[in-house]
Short mmCIF file of N, CA and C in Angstrom, two decimals:
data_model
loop_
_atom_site.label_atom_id
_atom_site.label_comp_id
_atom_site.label_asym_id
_atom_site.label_seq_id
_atom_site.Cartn_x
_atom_site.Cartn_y
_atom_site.Cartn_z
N UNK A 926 113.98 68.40 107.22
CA UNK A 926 114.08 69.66 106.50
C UNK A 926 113.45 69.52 105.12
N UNK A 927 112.60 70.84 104.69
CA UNK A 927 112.08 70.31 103.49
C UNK A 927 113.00 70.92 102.24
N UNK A 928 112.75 70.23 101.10
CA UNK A 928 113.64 70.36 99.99
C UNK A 928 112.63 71.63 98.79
N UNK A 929 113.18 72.37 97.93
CA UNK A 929 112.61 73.77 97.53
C UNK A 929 113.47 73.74 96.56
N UNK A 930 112.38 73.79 95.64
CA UNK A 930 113.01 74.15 94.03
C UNK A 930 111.77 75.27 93.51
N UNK A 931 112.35 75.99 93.11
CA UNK A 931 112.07 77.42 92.20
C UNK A 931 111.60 77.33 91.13
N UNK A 932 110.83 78.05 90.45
CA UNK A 932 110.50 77.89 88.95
C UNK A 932 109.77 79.24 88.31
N UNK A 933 109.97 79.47 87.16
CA UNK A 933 109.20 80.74 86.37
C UNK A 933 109.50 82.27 86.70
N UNK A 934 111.30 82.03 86.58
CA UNK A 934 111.48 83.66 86.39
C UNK A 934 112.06 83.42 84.99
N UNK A 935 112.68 84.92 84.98
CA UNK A 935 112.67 85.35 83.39
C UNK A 935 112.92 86.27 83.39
N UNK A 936 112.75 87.17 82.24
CA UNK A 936 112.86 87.94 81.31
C UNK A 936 111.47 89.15 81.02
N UNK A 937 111.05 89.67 81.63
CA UNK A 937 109.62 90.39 81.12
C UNK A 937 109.95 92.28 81.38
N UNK A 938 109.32 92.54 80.44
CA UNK A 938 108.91 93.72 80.41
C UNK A 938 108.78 94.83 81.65
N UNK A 939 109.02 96.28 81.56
CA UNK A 939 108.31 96.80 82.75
C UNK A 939 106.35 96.99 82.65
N UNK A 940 105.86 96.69 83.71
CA UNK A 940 104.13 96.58 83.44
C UNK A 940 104.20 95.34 83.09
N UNK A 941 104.46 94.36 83.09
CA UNK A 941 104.34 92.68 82.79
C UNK A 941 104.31 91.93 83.84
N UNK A 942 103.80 90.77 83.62
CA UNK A 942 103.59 90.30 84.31
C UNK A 942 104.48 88.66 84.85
N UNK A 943 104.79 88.10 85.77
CA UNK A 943 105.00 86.58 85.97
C UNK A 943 104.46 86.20 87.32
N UNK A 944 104.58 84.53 86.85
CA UNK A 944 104.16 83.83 88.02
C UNK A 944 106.33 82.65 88.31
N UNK A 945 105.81 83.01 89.73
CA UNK A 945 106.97 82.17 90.46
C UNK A 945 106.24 80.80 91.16
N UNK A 946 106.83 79.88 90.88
CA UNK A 946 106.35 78.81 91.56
C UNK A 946 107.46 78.12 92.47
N UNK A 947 107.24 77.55 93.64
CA UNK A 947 107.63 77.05 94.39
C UNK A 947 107.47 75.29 94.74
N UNK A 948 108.14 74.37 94.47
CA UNK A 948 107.60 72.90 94.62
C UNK A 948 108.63 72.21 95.87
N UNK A 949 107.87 72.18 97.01
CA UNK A 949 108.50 71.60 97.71
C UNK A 949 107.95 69.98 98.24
N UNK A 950 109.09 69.65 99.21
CA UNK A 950 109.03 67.93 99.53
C UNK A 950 108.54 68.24 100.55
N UNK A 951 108.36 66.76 101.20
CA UNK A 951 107.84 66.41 102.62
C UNK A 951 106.94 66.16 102.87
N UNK A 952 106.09 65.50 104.10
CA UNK A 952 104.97 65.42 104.49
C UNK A 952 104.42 66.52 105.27
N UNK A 953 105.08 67.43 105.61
CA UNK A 953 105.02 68.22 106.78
C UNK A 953 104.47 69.75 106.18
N UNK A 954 104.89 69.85 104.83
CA UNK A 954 104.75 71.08 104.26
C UNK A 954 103.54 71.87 104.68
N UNK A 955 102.82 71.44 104.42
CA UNK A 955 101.18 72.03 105.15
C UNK A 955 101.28 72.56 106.29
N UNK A 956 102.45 72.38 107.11
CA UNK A 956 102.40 72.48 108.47
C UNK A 956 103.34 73.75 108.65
N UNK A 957 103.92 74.18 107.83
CA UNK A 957 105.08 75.39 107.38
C UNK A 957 104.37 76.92 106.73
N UNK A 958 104.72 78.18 107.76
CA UNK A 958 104.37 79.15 106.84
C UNK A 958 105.45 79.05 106.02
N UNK A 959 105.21 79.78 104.89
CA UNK A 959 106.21 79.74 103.37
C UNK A 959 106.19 81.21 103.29
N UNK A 960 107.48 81.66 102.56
CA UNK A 960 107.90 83.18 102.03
C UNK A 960 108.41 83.22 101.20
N UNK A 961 108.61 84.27 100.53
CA UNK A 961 109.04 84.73 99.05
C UNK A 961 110.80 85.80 99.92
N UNK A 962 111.36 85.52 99.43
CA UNK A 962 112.61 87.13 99.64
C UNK A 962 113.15 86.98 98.18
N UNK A 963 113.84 88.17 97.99
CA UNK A 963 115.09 88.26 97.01
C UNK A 963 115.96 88.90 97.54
N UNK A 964 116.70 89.06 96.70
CA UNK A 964 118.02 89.51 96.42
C UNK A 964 118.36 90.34 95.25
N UNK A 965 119.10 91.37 95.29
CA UNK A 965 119.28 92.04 94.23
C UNK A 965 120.75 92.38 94.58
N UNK A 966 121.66 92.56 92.96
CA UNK A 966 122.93 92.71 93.01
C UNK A 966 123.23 93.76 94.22
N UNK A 967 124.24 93.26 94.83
CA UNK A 967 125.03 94.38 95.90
C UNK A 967 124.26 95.04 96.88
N UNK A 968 123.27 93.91 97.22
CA UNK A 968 122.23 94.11 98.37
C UNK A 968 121.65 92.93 98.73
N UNK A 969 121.04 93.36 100.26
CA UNK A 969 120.89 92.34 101.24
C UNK A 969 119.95 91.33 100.91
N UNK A 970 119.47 90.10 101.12
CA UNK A 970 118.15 89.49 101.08
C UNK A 970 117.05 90.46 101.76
N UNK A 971 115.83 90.57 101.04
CA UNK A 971 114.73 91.18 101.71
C UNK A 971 114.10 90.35 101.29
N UNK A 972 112.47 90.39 102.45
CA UNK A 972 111.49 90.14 102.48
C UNK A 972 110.70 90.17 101.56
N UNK A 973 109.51 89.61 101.04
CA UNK A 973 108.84 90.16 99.70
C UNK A 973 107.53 89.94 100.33
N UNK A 974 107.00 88.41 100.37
CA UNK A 974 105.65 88.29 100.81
C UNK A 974 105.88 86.62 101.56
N UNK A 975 104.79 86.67 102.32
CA UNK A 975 104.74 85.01 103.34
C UNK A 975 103.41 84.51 103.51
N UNK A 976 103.00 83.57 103.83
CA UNK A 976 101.43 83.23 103.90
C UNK A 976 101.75 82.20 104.66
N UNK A 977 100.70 82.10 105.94
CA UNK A 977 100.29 81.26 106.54
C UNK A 977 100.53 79.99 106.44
N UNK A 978 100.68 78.75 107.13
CA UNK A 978 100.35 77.40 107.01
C UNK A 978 99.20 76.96 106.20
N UNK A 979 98.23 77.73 106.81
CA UNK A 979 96.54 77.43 106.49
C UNK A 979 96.36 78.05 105.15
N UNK A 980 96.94 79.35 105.03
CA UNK A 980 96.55 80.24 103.64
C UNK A 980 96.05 81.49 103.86
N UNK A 981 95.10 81.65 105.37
CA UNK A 981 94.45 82.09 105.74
C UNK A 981 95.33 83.79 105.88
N UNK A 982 96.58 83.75 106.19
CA UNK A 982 97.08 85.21 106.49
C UNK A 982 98.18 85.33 105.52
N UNK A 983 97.99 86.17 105.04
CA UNK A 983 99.35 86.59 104.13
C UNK A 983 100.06 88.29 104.34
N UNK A 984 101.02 88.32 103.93
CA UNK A 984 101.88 89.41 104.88
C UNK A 984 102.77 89.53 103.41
N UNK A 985 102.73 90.78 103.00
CA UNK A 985 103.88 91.79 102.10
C UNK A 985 104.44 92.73 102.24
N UNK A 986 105.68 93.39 101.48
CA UNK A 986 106.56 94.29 101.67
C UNK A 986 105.82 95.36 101.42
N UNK A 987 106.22 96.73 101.90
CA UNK A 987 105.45 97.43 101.36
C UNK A 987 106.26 98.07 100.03
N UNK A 988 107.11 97.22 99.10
CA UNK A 988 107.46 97.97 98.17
C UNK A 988 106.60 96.93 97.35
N UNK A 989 106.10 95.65 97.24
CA UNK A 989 105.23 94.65 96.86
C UNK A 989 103.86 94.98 96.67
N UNK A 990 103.48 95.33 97.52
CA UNK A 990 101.36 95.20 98.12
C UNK A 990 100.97 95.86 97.02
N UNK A 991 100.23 95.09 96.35
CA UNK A 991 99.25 95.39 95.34
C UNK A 991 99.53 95.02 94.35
N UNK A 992 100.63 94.44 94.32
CA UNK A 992 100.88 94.37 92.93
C UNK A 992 101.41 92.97 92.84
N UNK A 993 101.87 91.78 94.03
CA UNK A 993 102.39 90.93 94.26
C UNK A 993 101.24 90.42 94.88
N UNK A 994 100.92 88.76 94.84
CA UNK A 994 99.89 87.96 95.64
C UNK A 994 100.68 86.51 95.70
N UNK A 995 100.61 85.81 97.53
CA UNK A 995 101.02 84.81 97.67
C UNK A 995 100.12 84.19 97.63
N UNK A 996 100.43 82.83 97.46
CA UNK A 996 99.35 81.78 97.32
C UNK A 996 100.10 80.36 97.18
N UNK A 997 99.56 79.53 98.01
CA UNK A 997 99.72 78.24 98.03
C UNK A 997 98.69 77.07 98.16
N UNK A 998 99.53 75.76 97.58
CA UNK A 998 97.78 75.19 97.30
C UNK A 998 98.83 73.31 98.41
N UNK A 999 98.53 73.00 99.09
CA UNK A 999 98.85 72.37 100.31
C UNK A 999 98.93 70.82 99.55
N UNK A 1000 97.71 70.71 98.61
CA UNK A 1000 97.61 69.50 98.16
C UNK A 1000 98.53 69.16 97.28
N UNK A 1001 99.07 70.11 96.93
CA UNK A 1001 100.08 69.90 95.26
C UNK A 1001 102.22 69.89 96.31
N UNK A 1002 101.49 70.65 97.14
CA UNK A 1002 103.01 71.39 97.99
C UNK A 1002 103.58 72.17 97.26
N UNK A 1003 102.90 73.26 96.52
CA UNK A 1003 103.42 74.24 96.12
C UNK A 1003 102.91 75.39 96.71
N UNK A 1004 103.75 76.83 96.29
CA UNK A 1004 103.75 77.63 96.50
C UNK A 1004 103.91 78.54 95.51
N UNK A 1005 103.09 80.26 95.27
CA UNK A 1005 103.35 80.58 94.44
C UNK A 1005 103.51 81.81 94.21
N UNK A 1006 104.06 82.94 93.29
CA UNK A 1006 104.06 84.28 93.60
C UNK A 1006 103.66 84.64 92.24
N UNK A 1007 102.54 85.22 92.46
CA UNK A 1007 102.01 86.01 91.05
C UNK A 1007 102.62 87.82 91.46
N UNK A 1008 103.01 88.09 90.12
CA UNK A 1008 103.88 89.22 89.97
C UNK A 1008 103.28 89.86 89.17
N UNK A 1009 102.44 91.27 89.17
CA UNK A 1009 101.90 91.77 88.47
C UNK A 1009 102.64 93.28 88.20
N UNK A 1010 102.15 94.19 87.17
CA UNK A 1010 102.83 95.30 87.14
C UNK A 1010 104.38 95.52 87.48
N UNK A 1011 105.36 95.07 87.11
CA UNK A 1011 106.66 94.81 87.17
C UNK A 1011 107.38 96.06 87.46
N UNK A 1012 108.34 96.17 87.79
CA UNK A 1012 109.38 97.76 87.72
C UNK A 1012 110.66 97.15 87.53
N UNK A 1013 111.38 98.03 87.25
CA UNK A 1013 112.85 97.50 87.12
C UNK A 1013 113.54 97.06 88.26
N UNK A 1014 112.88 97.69 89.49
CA UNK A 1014 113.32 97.54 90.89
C UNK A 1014 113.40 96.40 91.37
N UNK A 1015 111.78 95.04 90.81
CA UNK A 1015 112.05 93.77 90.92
C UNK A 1015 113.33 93.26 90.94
N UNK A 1016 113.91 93.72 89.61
CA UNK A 1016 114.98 92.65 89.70
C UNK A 1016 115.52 92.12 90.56
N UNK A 1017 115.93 90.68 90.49
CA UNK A 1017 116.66 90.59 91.89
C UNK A 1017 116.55 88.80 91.62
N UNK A 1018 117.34 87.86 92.23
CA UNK A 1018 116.70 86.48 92.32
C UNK A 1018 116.12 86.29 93.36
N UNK A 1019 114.78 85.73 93.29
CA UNK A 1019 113.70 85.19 94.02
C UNK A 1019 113.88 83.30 95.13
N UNK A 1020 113.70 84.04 96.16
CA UNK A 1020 114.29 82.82 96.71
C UNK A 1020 112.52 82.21 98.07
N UNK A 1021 112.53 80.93 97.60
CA UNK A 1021 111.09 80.74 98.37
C UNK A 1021 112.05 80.10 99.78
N UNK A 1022 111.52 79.97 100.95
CA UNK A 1022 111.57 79.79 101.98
C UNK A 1022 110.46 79.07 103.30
N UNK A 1023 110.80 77.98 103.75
CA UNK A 1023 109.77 77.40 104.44
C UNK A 1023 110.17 77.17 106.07
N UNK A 1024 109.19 77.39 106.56
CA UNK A 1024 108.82 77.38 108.06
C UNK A 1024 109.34 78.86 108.39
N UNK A 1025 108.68 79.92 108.30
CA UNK A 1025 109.09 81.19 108.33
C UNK A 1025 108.47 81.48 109.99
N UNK A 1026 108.98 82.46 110.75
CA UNK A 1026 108.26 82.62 112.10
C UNK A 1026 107.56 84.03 111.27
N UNK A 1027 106.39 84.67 111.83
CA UNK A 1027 105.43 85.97 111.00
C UNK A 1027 105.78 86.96 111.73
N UNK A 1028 105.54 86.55 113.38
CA UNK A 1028 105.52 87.82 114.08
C UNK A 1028 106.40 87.96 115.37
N UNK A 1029 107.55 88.16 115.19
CA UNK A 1029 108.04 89.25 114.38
C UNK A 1029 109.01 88.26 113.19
N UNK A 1030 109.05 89.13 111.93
CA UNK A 1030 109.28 87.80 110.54
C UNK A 1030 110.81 87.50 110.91
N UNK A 1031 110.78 85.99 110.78
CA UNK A 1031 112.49 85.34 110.59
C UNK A 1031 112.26 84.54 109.45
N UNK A 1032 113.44 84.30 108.82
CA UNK A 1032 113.05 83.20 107.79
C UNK A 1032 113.19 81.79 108.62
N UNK A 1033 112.86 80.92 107.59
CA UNK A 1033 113.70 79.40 108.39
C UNK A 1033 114.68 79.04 108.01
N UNK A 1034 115.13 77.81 108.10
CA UNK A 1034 116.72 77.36 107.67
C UNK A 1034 116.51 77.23 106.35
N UNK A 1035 115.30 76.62 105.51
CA UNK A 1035 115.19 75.82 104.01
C UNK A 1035 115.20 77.17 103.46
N UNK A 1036 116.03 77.14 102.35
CA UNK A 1036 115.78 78.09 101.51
C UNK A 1036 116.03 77.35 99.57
N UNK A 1037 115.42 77.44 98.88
CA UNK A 1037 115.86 77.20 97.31
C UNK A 1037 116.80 77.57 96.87
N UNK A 1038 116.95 77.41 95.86
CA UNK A 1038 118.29 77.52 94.99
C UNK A 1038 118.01 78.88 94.18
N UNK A 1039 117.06 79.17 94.04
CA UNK A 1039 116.76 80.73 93.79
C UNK A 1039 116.16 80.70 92.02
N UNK A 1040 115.33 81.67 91.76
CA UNK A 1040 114.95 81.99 90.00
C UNK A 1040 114.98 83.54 89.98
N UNK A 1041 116.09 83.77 88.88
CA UNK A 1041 116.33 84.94 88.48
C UNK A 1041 115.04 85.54 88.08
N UNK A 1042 114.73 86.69 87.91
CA UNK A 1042 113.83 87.84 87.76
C UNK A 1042 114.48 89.16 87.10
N UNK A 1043 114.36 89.73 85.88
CA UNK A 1043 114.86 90.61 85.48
C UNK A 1043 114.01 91.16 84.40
N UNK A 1044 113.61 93.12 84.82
CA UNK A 1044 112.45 93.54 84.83
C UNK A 1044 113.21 94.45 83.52
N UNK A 1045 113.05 94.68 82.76
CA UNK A 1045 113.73 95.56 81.97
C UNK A 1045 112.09 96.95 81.29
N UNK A 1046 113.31 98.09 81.46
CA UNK A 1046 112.44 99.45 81.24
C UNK A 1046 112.28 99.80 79.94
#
């Protein structure tokens, strides 16, 4: 099972911007699609965005697309979520996730310890 630690939430503006990073273990990582979900007070985990093993396919919410981009770089074993144009709606803690199934989406068992996100208007 691989191990997932979180990094680079915060505090930003509405229209601001962050990046979430994801650093996980293992040898295998490369071999795992990876996903983004949150959570927001007094509601369920949702989906946000996921990308491929390869890199090659990436898949977002449609309250996300356009304004959210996944990206991972295989050699480092990270993972990452650039967050652009913010709303208050973000809020929520951000939780990365590895070995995700795409179609139709499940998460996997690994999940992080989570990085708060809080979008203020």
């Amino acid at each position: 099972q691989v191990q997932l630690v979180e990094s680079g939430g915060g505090l930003e503006q509405a229209g601001g911007s962050l990046r979430l990073s994801c650093a996980a273990s293992g040898r295998t990582f490369s071999s795992y699609n990876m996903g983004w979900f949150r959570q927001a007070p007094g509601k369920e985990r949702e989906f946000v965005a996921a990308i491929s093993w390869s890199g090659g396919r990436t898949y977002y919410s449609d309250s996300v697309k356009g304004r959210f981009t996944i990206s991972r770089d295989n050699a480092k074993n990270m993972v990452y979520l650039q967050m652009n144009s913010l709303i208050p709606e973000d809020t929520a803690v951000y939780y990365c996730n590895a070995d995700l199934r795409l179609a139709p989406m499940r998460p996997g068992s690994s999940w992080g310890q989570g990085t708060q996100v809080t979008v203020s208007s």
